[in-house]
Amino acid sequence: MYAQEVKTPSSRLRSRSDMCEQECAFQDKLDAGTKIEPKDWMPDAYRKTLVRQISQHAHSEIVGQLPEGNWITRAPTLERKAILLAKVQDEAGHGLYLYCAAETLGVSRDDMTADLLSGRAKYSSIFNYPTLTWADVGAIGWLVDGAAIMNQVPLQRCSYGPYARAMVRVCKEESFHQRQGFDIMRVLANGTEAQRAMAQDALDRWWWPSLMMFGPPDDASVHSAQSMAWGIKQDSNDELRQKFVDQTVPQSDFLGLKIPDPDLIWNDDEQHYDFGAIDWHEFYDVIAGNGPCNAERLGARCNAWSEGAWYREGLKAHSDKQRLDRKAA
Amino acid sequence: MSGASSSASPWPLWEVFIRGQAGISHRHVGSLHAADAETALCNARDVYTRRGEGVSIWVVPSAAILATDPDDHDQLFDAAQSKIYRHPSFFEVPEEIGHM
Ligand SMILES: [Fe+2]
Ligand SMILES: [Fe+2]
């Protein structure tokens, strides 16, 4: 998802016999549904896994501003422009809520930023695809934010209090994102032949990468079991992916667009849509840094950081001076 | 590119409290980094009140907050558990008396 490759320190689920007394008490707390707060004792591995997951999630929100930001100056109307600006600003806010949640675990903001800029930290594969037309802004809101909602709603019940609370805030804001995207698609789908074609082309390009957002298939997700025992993850990747497909196909039908999957078919026995094989090779390739826009996205973040240095330093100098002035007075 | 961790000293962390509407108390909503208190207030407005979530904001340096230690939980809070007579429901009010 926004954190697709969260490794727990061990790929084996810890059993009660592996745990010390303190750890057993911790697991009891989780099993009883008690939230963990920053100053509470927690196993090192729980802390590390959360830091990885929350910081990956935060980085995704921040990098996720770039594909859509690309269209702010070229939005077709002033209203669309204002809406897109508000949407992208929300994503910046999501990044900030999440960085703060991660910081309660003892990592510094600057270290997380350094990890993103150096390429050590991951962010969601989805943001390494280009936004070629205005319809891509519609497809991102509809599909990418739609997939994000599917993943973030259960995270509101995550065992770590600050992460769960950040998710409540994020989820409140997300449904506007999905609706504005669907609205763009609806207008295009009911527009001229060229506009319809543009909407279809965007769906064609964003469909499969959106399904990949849910992360590797369950049989390849060796770290999921431990994350579930810790209450960091509630549903499996494949379960959420299936839910997303079942929710989205009727919406696509409503738009009169065609999902680019010849194997997509309603399965009456299972009461869900069967869908075709996902190209996991592409997914791992994008994660490894070889997607169409990886270099561009990271380059944009690095530029923003170094070109903003004078401003950050200026604010710091100003506050230092004010402190001195106050002392002198 | 200058590395992120090379910044001389990071901006301090501020805890943000927001009054949702007149008549209710400020509530903790999260935290943020800013060089000074004035900028922290401006940033808090942008980060935490984009949809009219507040009519008043407090920012407090995180370092200024002293908190209880979770290890002292029992010692601090268990004593209250046995004093259930502090709740009015502890006492029976005869039916004839009605509301009291
Ligand atoms: Fe978001
Ligand atoms: Fe969003």
CSV table of C-alpha atoms and ligand atoms in Angstrom, one decimal:
chain,number,residue,atom,x,y,z
A,1,MET,CA,0.0,0.0,0.0
A,2,TYR,CA,1.5,3.4,0.9
A,3,ALA,CA,3.8,1.2,2.9
A,4,GLN,CA,4.3,-1.8,0.6
A,5,GLU,CA,7.5,-3.4,1.7
A,6,VAL,CA,7.5,-3.3,5.5
A,7,LYS,CA,9.9,-5.8,6.7
A,8,THR,CA,9.6,-7.0,10.3
A,9,PRO,CA,12.9,-8.0,11.8
A,10,SER,CA,12.1,-11.7,11.5
A,11,SER,CA,9.9,-13.4,8.9
A,12,ARG,CA,8.7,-15.9,11.5
A,13,LEU,CA,5.8,-15.2,13.7
A,14,ARG,CA,7.0,-15.1,17.3
A,15,SER,CA,5.2,-17.7,19.5
A,16,ARG,CA,4.5,-17.3,23.2
A,17,SER,CA,7.4,-19.6,24.0
A,18,ASP,CA,9.8,-17.2,22.2
A,19,MET,CA,8.7,-14.3,24.4
A,20,CYS,CA,10.0,-13.0,27.7
A,21,GLU,CA,7.6,-12.1,30.4
A,22,GLN,CA,7.5,-8.5,29.4
A,23,GLU,CA,6.7,-9.3,25.9
A,24,CYS,CA,3.9,-11.7,26.9
A,25,ALA,CA,2.4,-8.9,28.9
A,26,PHE,CA,2.7,-6.7,25.9
A,27,GLN,CA,1.0,-9.2,23.6
A,28,ASP,CA,-1.8,-9.7,26.2
A,29,LYS,CA,-2.4,-5.9,26.1
A,30,LEU,CA,-2.7,-6.0,22.3
A,31,ASP,CA,-4.9,-9.1,22.3
A,32,ALA,CA,-7.2,-7.2,24.7
A,33,GLY,CA,-7.4,-4.3,22.3
A,34,THR,CA,-5.5,-1.8,24.5
A,35,LYS,CA,-3.7,0.8,22.5
A,36,ILE,CA,0.0,1.3,22.9
A,37,GLU,CA,1.2,4.9,23.6
A,38,PRO,CA,4.6,6.4,23.0
A,39,LYS,CA,6.0,6.1,26.5
A,40,ASP,CA,4.7,2.5,27.0
A,41,TRP,CA,7.2,-0.4,26.9
A,42,MET,CA,7.2,-2.1,23.5
A,43,PRO,CA,9.4,-4.8,21.9
A,44,ASP,CA,12.2,-3.3,19.8
A,45,ALA,CA,11.0,-5.2,16.7
A,46,TYR,CA,7.5,-3.7,17.1
A,47,ARG,CA,9.0,-0.2,17.3
A,48,LYS,CA,11.3,-0.8,14.3
A,49,THR,CA,8.5,-2.2,12.2
A,50,LEU,CA,6.2,0.8,13.0
A,51,VAL,CA,8.9,3.3,12.2
A,52,ARG,CA,9.4,1.6,8.8
A,53,GLN,CA,5.7,1.5,8.1
A,54,ILE,CA,4.8,5.0,9.2
A,55,SER,CA,7.8,6.7,7.6
A,56,GLN,CA,7.1,4.8,4.3
A,57,HIS,CA,3.5,6.0,4.5
A,58,ALA,CA,4.6,9.6,5.2
A,59,HIS,CA,7.1,9.6,2.4
A,60,SER,CA,4.3,8.3,0.0
A,61,GLU,CA,2.1,11.2,1.0
A,62,ILE,CA,4.9,13.7,0.3
A,63,VAL,CA,6.1,12.2,-3.0
A,64,GLY,CA,2.5,11.6,-3.9
A,65,GLN,CA,2.0,15.4,-4.3
A,66,LEU,CA,4.3,15.4,-7.3
A,67,PRO,CA,2.3,13.6,-10.0
A,68,GLU,CA,-0.8,15.7,-9.4
A,69,GLY,CA,1.1,18.9,-8.6
A,70,ASN,CA,2.3,18.5,-12.2
A,71,TRP,CA,-1.2,19.6,-13.4
A,72,ILE,CA,-2.1,22.4,-11.0
A,73,THR,CA,-1.0,25.1,-13.4
A,74,ARG,CA,-2.8,23.4,-16.3
A,75,ALA,CA,-6.2,22.5,-14.7
A,76,PRO,CA,-9.0,23.2,-17.2
A,77,THR,CA,-10.9,25.6,-15.0
A,78,LEU,CA,-10.2,27.9,-12.0
A,79,GLU,CA,-12.5,25.8,-9.9
A,80,ARG,CA,-10.7,22.6,-10.8
A,81,LYS,CA,-7.4,24.3,-10.1
A,82,ALA,CA,-8.6,25.4,-6.6
A,83,ILE,CA,-9.9,21.9,-5.9
A,84,LEU,CA,-6.7,20.2,-7.0
A,85,LEU,CA,-4.6,22.7,-5.0
A,86,ALA,CA,-6.6,21.8,-1.9
A,87,LYS,CA,-6.3,18.1,-2.5
A,88,VAL,CA,-2.5,18.3,-2.9
A,89,GLN,CA,-2.3,20.5,0.2
A,90,ASP,CA,-4.2,17.8,2.1
A,91,GLU,CA,-1.5,15.2,1.0
A,92,ALA,CA,1.2,17.5,2.5
A,93,GLY,CA,-0.8,17.5,5.7
A,94,HIS,CA,-1.1,13.7,5.7
A,95,GLY,CA,2.7,13.5,5.4
A,96,LEU,CA,3.1,15.8,8.3
A,97,TYR,CA,0.6,14.0,10.6
A,98,LEU,CA,2.4,10.8,9.8
A,99,TYR,CA,5.9,12.1,10.4
A,100,CYS,CA,4.8,13.4,13.8
A,101,ALA,CA,3.4,9.9,14.6
A,102,ALA,CA,6.7,8.3,13.6
A,103,GLU,CA,8.6,10.8,15.7
A,104,THR,CA,6.8,9.7,18.9
A,105,LEU,CA,8.8,6.4,18.4
A,106,GLY,CA,12.1,8.2,18.7
A,107,VAL,CA,13.2,8.8,15.2
A,108,SER,CA,14.0,12.4,14.1
A,109,ARG,CA,12.3,14.2,11.2
A,110,ASP,CA,15.6,15.1,9.7
A,111,ASP,CA,16.8,11.5,9.7
A,112,MET,CA,13.6,10.4,8.0
A,113,THR,CA,14.0,13.1,5.4
A,114,ALA,CA,17.6,12.1,4.9
A,115,ASP,CA,16.6,8.5,4.3
A,116,LEU,CA,14.0,9.5,1.7
A,117,LEU,CA,16.4,11.8,-0.2
A,118,SER,CA,19.3,9.3,-0.2
A,119,GLY,CA,16.9,6.6,-1.6
A,120,ARG,CA,17.3,4.4,1.5
A,121,ALA,CA,13.7,4.7,2.4
A,122,LYS,CA,10.9,3.5,0.2
A,123,TYR,CA,7.6,5.1,-0.8
A,124,SER,CA,4.7,3.7,-2.8
A,125,SER,CA,5.4,2.3,-6.2
A,126,ILE,CA,2.3,4.1,-7.6
A,127,PHE,CA,3.9,7.6,-7.6
A,128,ASN,CA,6.6,6.5,-10.0
A,129,TYR,CA,4.2,6.6,-13.0
A,130,PRO,CA,3.8,9.8,-15.0
A,131,THR,CA,0.7,12.0,-15.3
A,132,LEU,CA,0.5,12.5,-19.0
A,133,THR,CA,-3.0,14.1,-19.4
A,134,TRP,CA,-5.6,15.8,-17.2
A,135,ALA,CA,-7.5,12.6,-17.1
A,136,ASP,CA,-4.7,11.1,-15.1
A,137,VAL,CA,-5.6,13.5,-12.3
A,138,GLY,CA,-9.1,12.1,-12.4
A,139,ALA,CA,-7.8,8.5,-12.4
A,140,ILE,CA,-5.5,9.1,-9.5
A,141,GLY,CA,-8.2,10.5,-7.3
A,142,TRP,CA,-10.7,7.8,-8.3
A,143,LEU,CA,-8.3,4.8,-8.2
A,144,VAL,CA,-5.2,5.7,-6.2
A,145,ASP,CA,-7.0,7.6,-3.4
A,146,GLY,CA,-9.7,4.9,-3.6
A,147,ALA,CA,-7.2,2.2,-3.0
A,148,ALA,CA,-5.6,4.3,-0.2
A,149,ILE,CA,-8.9,4.6,1.6
A,150,MET,CA,-9.4,0.8,1.4
A,151,ASN,CA,-6.1,0.4,3.2
A,152,GLN,CA,-6.3,3.3,5.6
A,153,VAL,CA,-9.8,2.7,7.0
A,154,PRO,CA,-8.7,-0.4,8.9
A,155,LEU,CA,-5.5,1.3,10.0
A,156,GLN,CA,-7.7,3.6,12.1
A,157,ARG,CA,-7.8,0.6,14.5
A,158,CYS,CA,-4.1,0.1,14.5
A,159,SER,CA,-2.6,-0.9,17.9
A,160,TYR,CA,-0.3,2.2,18.0
A,161,GLY,CA,-2.3,5.2,19.3
A,162,PRO,CA,-0.5,8.0,17.4
A,163,TYR,CA,-0.7,6.1,14.1
A,164,ALA,CA,-4.3,5.2,14.6
A,165,ARG,CA,-5.2,8.9,15.4
A,166,ALA,CA,-3.3,10.2,12.4
A,167,MET,CA,-5.3,7.7,10.3
A,168,VAL,CA,-8.6,9.0,11.6
A,169,ARG,CA,-7.7,12.5,10.5
A,170,VAL,CA,-6.5,11.3,7.1
A,171,CYS,CA,-9.6,9.2,6.4
A,172,LYS,CA,-11.8,12.2,7.1
A,173,GLU,CA,-10.1,14.0,4.3
A,174,GLU,CA,-9.7,11.2,1.8
A,175,SER,CA,-13.2,10.8,0.6
A,176,PHE,CA,-13.1,14.3,-0.9
A,177,HIS,CA,-10.1,13.2,-2.8
A,178,GLN,CA,-11.7,10.1,-4.3
A,179,ARG,CA,-14.9,12.0,-5.2
A,180,GLN,CA,-13.1,14.9,-7.0
A,181,GLY,CA,-11.3,12.3,-9.1
A,182,PHE,CA,-14.4,10.4,-10.0
A,183,ASP,CA,-16.1,13.6,-10.8
A,184,ILE,CA,-13.3,14.5,-13.3
A,185,MET,CA,-13.6,11.0,-14.9
A,186,ARG,CA,-17.4,11.4,-15.1
A,187,VAL,CA,-17.2,14.7,-16.9
A,188,LEU,CA,-14.7,13.3,-19.4
A,189,ALA,CA,-16.5,10.0,-19.9
A,190,ASN,CA,-19.7,12.0,-20.8
A,191,GLY,CA,-17.8,14.5,-23.0
A,192,THR,CA,-16.6,14.5,-26.5
A,193,GLU,CA,-15.1,11.4,-28.2
A,194,ALA,CA,-11.6,12.7,-27.6
A,195,GLN,CA,-12.4,13.3,-23.9
A,196,ARG,CA,-13.8,9.8,-23.5
A,197,ALA,CA,-10.7,8.4,-25.1
A,198,MET,CA,-8.6,10.4,-22.7
A,199,ALA,CA,-10.5,8.9,-19.7
A,200,GLN,CA,-10.2,5.4,-21.1
A,201,ASP,CA,-6.4,5.9,-21.7
A,202,ALA,CA,-5.9,7.0,-18.1
A,203,LEU,CA,-7.8,4.0,-16.8
A,204,ASP,CA,-5.8,1.7,-19.0
A,205,ARG,CA,-2.5,3.1,-17.6
A,206,TRP,CA,-3.5,3.4,-13.9
A,207,TRP,CA,-5.5,0.2,-13.4
A,208,TRP,CA,-2.7,-2.4,-12.9
A,209,PRO,CA,-0.4,-0.1,-10.9
A,210,SER,CA,-3.4,0.6,-8.6
A,211,LEU,CA,-3.8,-3.1,-8.0
A,212,MET,CA,-0.1,-3.3,-7.2
A,213,MET,CA,-0.5,-0.7,-4.5
A,214,PHE,CA,-1.9,-3.4,-2.1
A,215,GLY,CA,1.6,-5.0,-2.1
A,216,PRO,CA,2.8,-8.5,-2.9
A,217,PRO,CA,0.3,-11.4,-3.0
A,218,ASP,CA,-0.3,-13.1,0.4
A,219,ASP,CA,1.8,-16.1,-0.3
A,220,ALA,CA,4.8,-13.8,-0.9
A,221,SER,CA,4.1,-11.5,2.1
A,222,VAL,CA,6.3,-13.2,4.7
A,223,HIS,CA,6.1,-10.3,7.2
A,224,SER,CA,2.3,-10.0,7.3
A,225,ALA,CA,1.6,-12.6,10.0
A,226,GLN,CA,3.8,-10.8,12.6
A,227,SER,CA,2.3,-7.4,11.7
A,228,MET,CA,-1.2,-8.8,12.1
A,229,ALA,CA,-0.3,-10.3,15.5
A,230,TRP,CA,0.9,-6.9,16.5
A,231,GLY,CA,-2.3,-5.2,15.3
A,232,ILE,CA,-0.3,-3.1,12.8
A,233,LYS,CA,-2.1,-4.7,9.9
A,234,GLN,CA,-5.7,-5.9,9.9
A,235,ASP,CA,-6.4,-7.3,6.5
A,236,SER,CA,-4.2,-9.2,4.1
A,237,ASN,CA,-3.0,-7.6,0.8
A,238,ASP,CA,-5.1,-10.0,-1.3
A,239,GLU,CA,-8.3,-9.4,0.7
A,240,LEU,CA,-8.0,-5.7,0.3
A,241,ARG,CA,-7.1,-5.9,-3.4
A,242,GLN,CA,-10.2,-8.1,-4.0
A,243,LYS,CA,-12.4,-5.6,-2.1
A,244,PHE,CA,-11.0,-2.8,-4.3
A,245,VAL,CA,-11.7,-4.6,-7.5
A,246,ASP,CA,-15.3,-5.5,-6.4
A,247,GLN,CA,-15.9,-1.9,-5.5
A,248,THR,CA,-14.4,-0.4,-8.6
A,249,VAL,CA,-15.7,-2.5,-11.4
A,250,PRO,CA,-19.3,-1.2,-11.1
A,251,GLN,CA,-18.0,2.4,-10.9
A,252,SER,CA,-16.2,1.8,-14.2
A,253,ASP,CA,-19.3,0.3,-15.7
A,254,PHE,CA,-21.2,3.3,-14.7
A,255,LEU,CA,-18.7,5.5,-16.4
A,256,GLY,CA,-19.0,3.4,-19.5
A,257,LEU,CA,-15.2,2.7,-19.4
A,258,LYS,CA,-13.6,-0.7,-19.9
A,259,ILE,CA,-11.2,-2.1,-17.3
A,260,PRO,CA,-8.1,-3.3,-19.2
A,261,ASP,CA,-8.3,-6.9,-18.1
A,262,PRO,CA,-9.6,-9.6,-20.5
A,263,ASP,CA,-9.8,-12.1,-17.6
A,264,LEU,CA,-12.0,-9.9,-15.5
A,265,ILE,CA,-15.3,-11.8,-14.9
A,266,TRP,CA,-18.0,-12.0,-12.3
A,267,ASN,CA,-17.8,-15.2,-10.3
A,268,ASP,CA,-21.3,-16.0,-9.1
A,269,ASP,CA,-20.1,-18.8,-6.7
A,270,GLU,CA,-17.6,-16.6,-4.9
A,271,GLN,CA,-19.7,-13.5,-5.3
A,272,HIS,CA,-16.7,-11.5,-6.4
A,273,TYR,CA,-14.8,-10.5,-9.6
A,274,ASP,CA,-12.1,-12.8,-10.8
A,275,PHE,CA,-9.3,-10.9,-12.3
A,276,GLY,CA,-6.2,-11.5,-14.4
A,277,ALA,CA,-2.6,-12.1,-13.2
A,278,ILE,CA,-0.7,-9.1,-12.0
A,279,ASP,CA,2.8,-8.4,-13.4
A,280,TRP,CA,4.8,-8.7,-10.2
A,281,HIS,CA,8.0,-8.3,-12.1
A,282,GLU,CA,7.0,-4.8,-13.0
A,283,PHE,CA,6.1,-4.1,-9.3
A,284,TYR,CA,9.4,-5.2,-8.0
A,285,ASP,CA,11.2,-3.4,-10.7
A,286,VAL,CA,9.5,-0.1,-9.8
A,287,ILE,CA,10.2,-0.7,-6.1
A,288,ALA,CA,13.8,-1.3,-6.9
A,289,GLY,CA,14.0,2.2,-8.5
A,290,ASN,CA,13.5,1.4,-12.2
A,291,GLY,CA,10.0,2.8,-12.7
A,292,PRO,CA,9.4,5.4,-15.3
A,293,CYS,CA,9.7,8.4,-12.9
A,294,ASN,CA,11.7,7.2,-9.9
A,295,ALA,CA,14.7,9.4,-10.7
A,296,GLU,CA,12.5,12.4,-11.5
A,297,ARG,CA,10.5,12.1,-8.2
A,298,LEU,CA,13.5,11.8,-6.0
A,299,GLY,CA,15.3,14.5,-7.9
A,300,ALA,CA,12.3,16.8,-7.3
A,301,ARG,CA,12.4,16.1,-3.5
A,302,CYS,CA,16.2,16.6,-3.4
A,303,ASN,CA,15.9,20.0,-5.2
A,304,ALA,CA,13.1,21.1,-3.0
A,305,TRP,CA,15.2,20.3,0.0
A,306,SER,CA,18.4,22.0,-1.1
A,307,GLU,CA,16.6,25.0,-2.7
A,308,GLY,CA,14.6,25.6,0.5
A,309,ALA,CA,17.7,25.5,2.7
A,310,TRP,CA,18.1,29.4,2.7
A,311,TYR,CA,14.5,29.7,3.8
A,312,ARG,CA,14.8,27.2,6.6
A,313,GLU,CA,18.1,28.8,7.8
A,314,GLY,CA,16.5,32.3,7.5
A,315,LEU,CA,13.6,31.3,9.8
A,316,LYS,CA,16.1,29.8,12.3
A,317,ALA,CA,18.3,32.9,12.2
A,318,HIS,CA,15.3,35.1,12.8
A,319,SER,CA,14.0,33.1,15.8
A,320,ASP,CA,17.5,33.0,17.3
A,321,LYS,CA,17.8,36.8,16.9
A,322,GLN,CA,14.4,37.3,18.5
A,323,ARG,CA,15.4,35.2,21.5
A,324,LEU,CA,18.6,37.3,21.9
A,325,ASP,CA,16.6,40.5,21.6
A,326,ARG,CA,14.2,39.4,24.2
A,327,LYS,CA,17.1,38.5,26.6
A,328,ALA,CA,18.7,41.9,26.0
A,329,ALA,CA,15.5,43.7,26.7
B,1,MET,CA,22.5,18.0,-2.6
B,2,SER,CA,23.0,18.8,1.1
B,3,GLY,CA,21.9,15.9,3.3
B,4,ALA,CA,18.9,16.4,5.5
B,5,SER,CA,20.7,15.5,8.6
B,6,SER,CA,23.4,18.2,7.9
B,7,SER,CA,21.0,20.9,9.1
B,8,ALA,CA,22.8,22.5,12.0
B,9,SER,CA,20.1,22.2,14.7
B,10,PRO,CA,16.6,21.0,13.8
B,11,TRP,CA,13.6,23.1,14.4
B,12,PRO,CA,12.0,22.4,17.8
B,13,LEU,CA,8.9,20.3,18.1
B,14,TRP,CA,5.6,21.9,19.2
B,15,GLU,CA,2.4,20.3,20.5
B,16,VAL,CA,-0.8,21.7,19.0
B,17,PHE,CA,-4.0,22.2,20.9
B,18,ILE,CA,-7.2,23.4,19.2
B,19,ARG,CA,-10.5,24.7,20.5
B,20,GLY,CA,-13.0,23.2,18.2
B,21,GLN,CA,-15.8,25.7,18.9
B,22,ALA,CA,-16.6,28.4,21.5
B,23,GLY,CA,-17.5,26.8,24.8
B,24,ILE,CA,-15.3,23.7,24.7
B,25,SER,CA,-11.7,23.3,25.9
B,26,HIS,CA,-8.6,23.1,23.7
B,27,ARG,CA,-7.7,19.6,22.8
B,28,HIS,CA,-4.4,18.0,21.7
B,29,VAL,CA,-4.5,17.3,18.0
B,30,GLY,CA,-0.8,16.6,17.1
B,31,SER,CA,2.5,18.2,16.8
B,32,LEU,CA,4.7,20.0,14.3
B,33,HIS,CA,8.2,21.5,13.8
B,34,ALA,CA,8.8,25.2,13.6
B,35,ALA,CA,11.6,27.6,14.2
B,36,ASP,CA,9.6,29.7,16.8
B,37,ALA,CA,6.3,30.0,18.4
B,38,GLU,CA,4.8,32.5,15.9
B,39,THR,CA,5.7,30.2,13.0
B,40,ALA,CA,4.4,27.2,14.9
B,41,LEU,CA,1.0,29.0,15.2
B,42,CYS,CA,0.9,29.8,11.4
B,43,ASN,CA,1.9,26.2,10.5
B,44,ALA,CA,-0.7,24.8,13.0
B,45,ARG,CA,-3.4,26.7,11.2
B,46,ASP,CA,-2.4,25.2,7.8
B,47,VAL,CA,-1.8,21.7,9.1
B,48,TYR,CA,-4.7,21.2,11.5
B,49,THR,CA,-7.5,23.6,10.6
B,50,ARG,CA,-8.0,23.4,6.8
B,51,ARG,CA,-11.7,22.5,7.3
B,52,GLY,CA,-12.7,24.9,10.0
B,53,GLU,CA,-11.7,22.5,12.8
B,54,GLY,CA,-10.9,25.3,15.2
B,55,VAL,CA,-11.6,28.8,16.5
B,56,SER,CA,-8.4,29.0,18.7
B,57,ILE,CA,-5.0,27.4,18.7
B,58,TRP,CA,-2.3,26.9,21.4
B,59,VAL,CA,1.2,25.8,20.7
B,60,VAL,CA,3.4,24.5,23.4
B,61,PRO,CA,7.1,23.5,23.2
B,62,SER,CA,7.0,19.7,23.4
B,63,ALA,CA,10.1,19.9,25.7
B,64,ALA,CA,8.1,21.9,28.2
B,65,ILE,CA,5.6,19.1,28.9
B,66,LEU,CA,6.2,16.9,31.9
B,67,ALA,CA,4.3,13.6,31.8
B,68,THR,CA,3.7,10.7,34.1
B,69,ASP,CA,5.7,7.5,33.6
B,70,PRO,CA,3.6,4.5,32.5
B,71,ASP,CA,5.6,2.4,34.9
B,72,ASP,CA,4.1,4.4,37.8
B,73,HIS,CA,0.6,3.8,36.5
B,74,ASP,CA,-0.5,1.5,39.3
B,75,GLN,CA,0.9,3.6,42.1
B,76,LEU,CA,-0.7,6.7,40.7
B,77,PHE,CA,-4.1,5.6,39.5
B,78,ASP,CA,-5.0,2.3,41.3
B,79,ALA,CA,-5.8,4.0,44.5
B,80,ALA,CA,-8.9,5.6,42.9
B,81,GLN,CA,-10.2,2.2,41.9
B,82,SER,CA,-11.1,1.3,45.5
B,83,LYS,CA,-12.9,4.5,46.2
B,84,ILE,CA,-16.1,3.8,44.4
B,85,TYR,CA,-18.1,5.7,46.9
B,86,ARG,CA,-16.9,8.8,45.1
B,87,HIS,CA,-19.5,8.0,42.4
B,88,PRO,CA,-23.1,8.8,43.2
B,89,SER,CA,-24.2,5.4,41.9
B,90,PHE,CA,-22.6,3.9,45.0
B,91,PHE,CA,-25.6,5.1,47.1
B,92,GLU,CA,-29.0,3.7,46.9
B,93,VAL,CA,-31.8,6.3,46.8
B,94,PRO,CA,-35.1,5.1,48.1
B,95,GLU,CA,-37.7,5.0,45.4
B,96,GLU,CA,-40.1,7.2,47.4
B,97,ILE,CA,-37.4,10.0,47.3
B,98,GLY,CA,-37.3,10.0,43.6
B,99,HIS,CA,-34.7,12.2,42.0
B,100,MET,CA,-31.7,13.3,44.2
C,1,FE,FE,-3.3,11.1,1.5
C,2,FE,FE,-5.5,11.4,-0.8
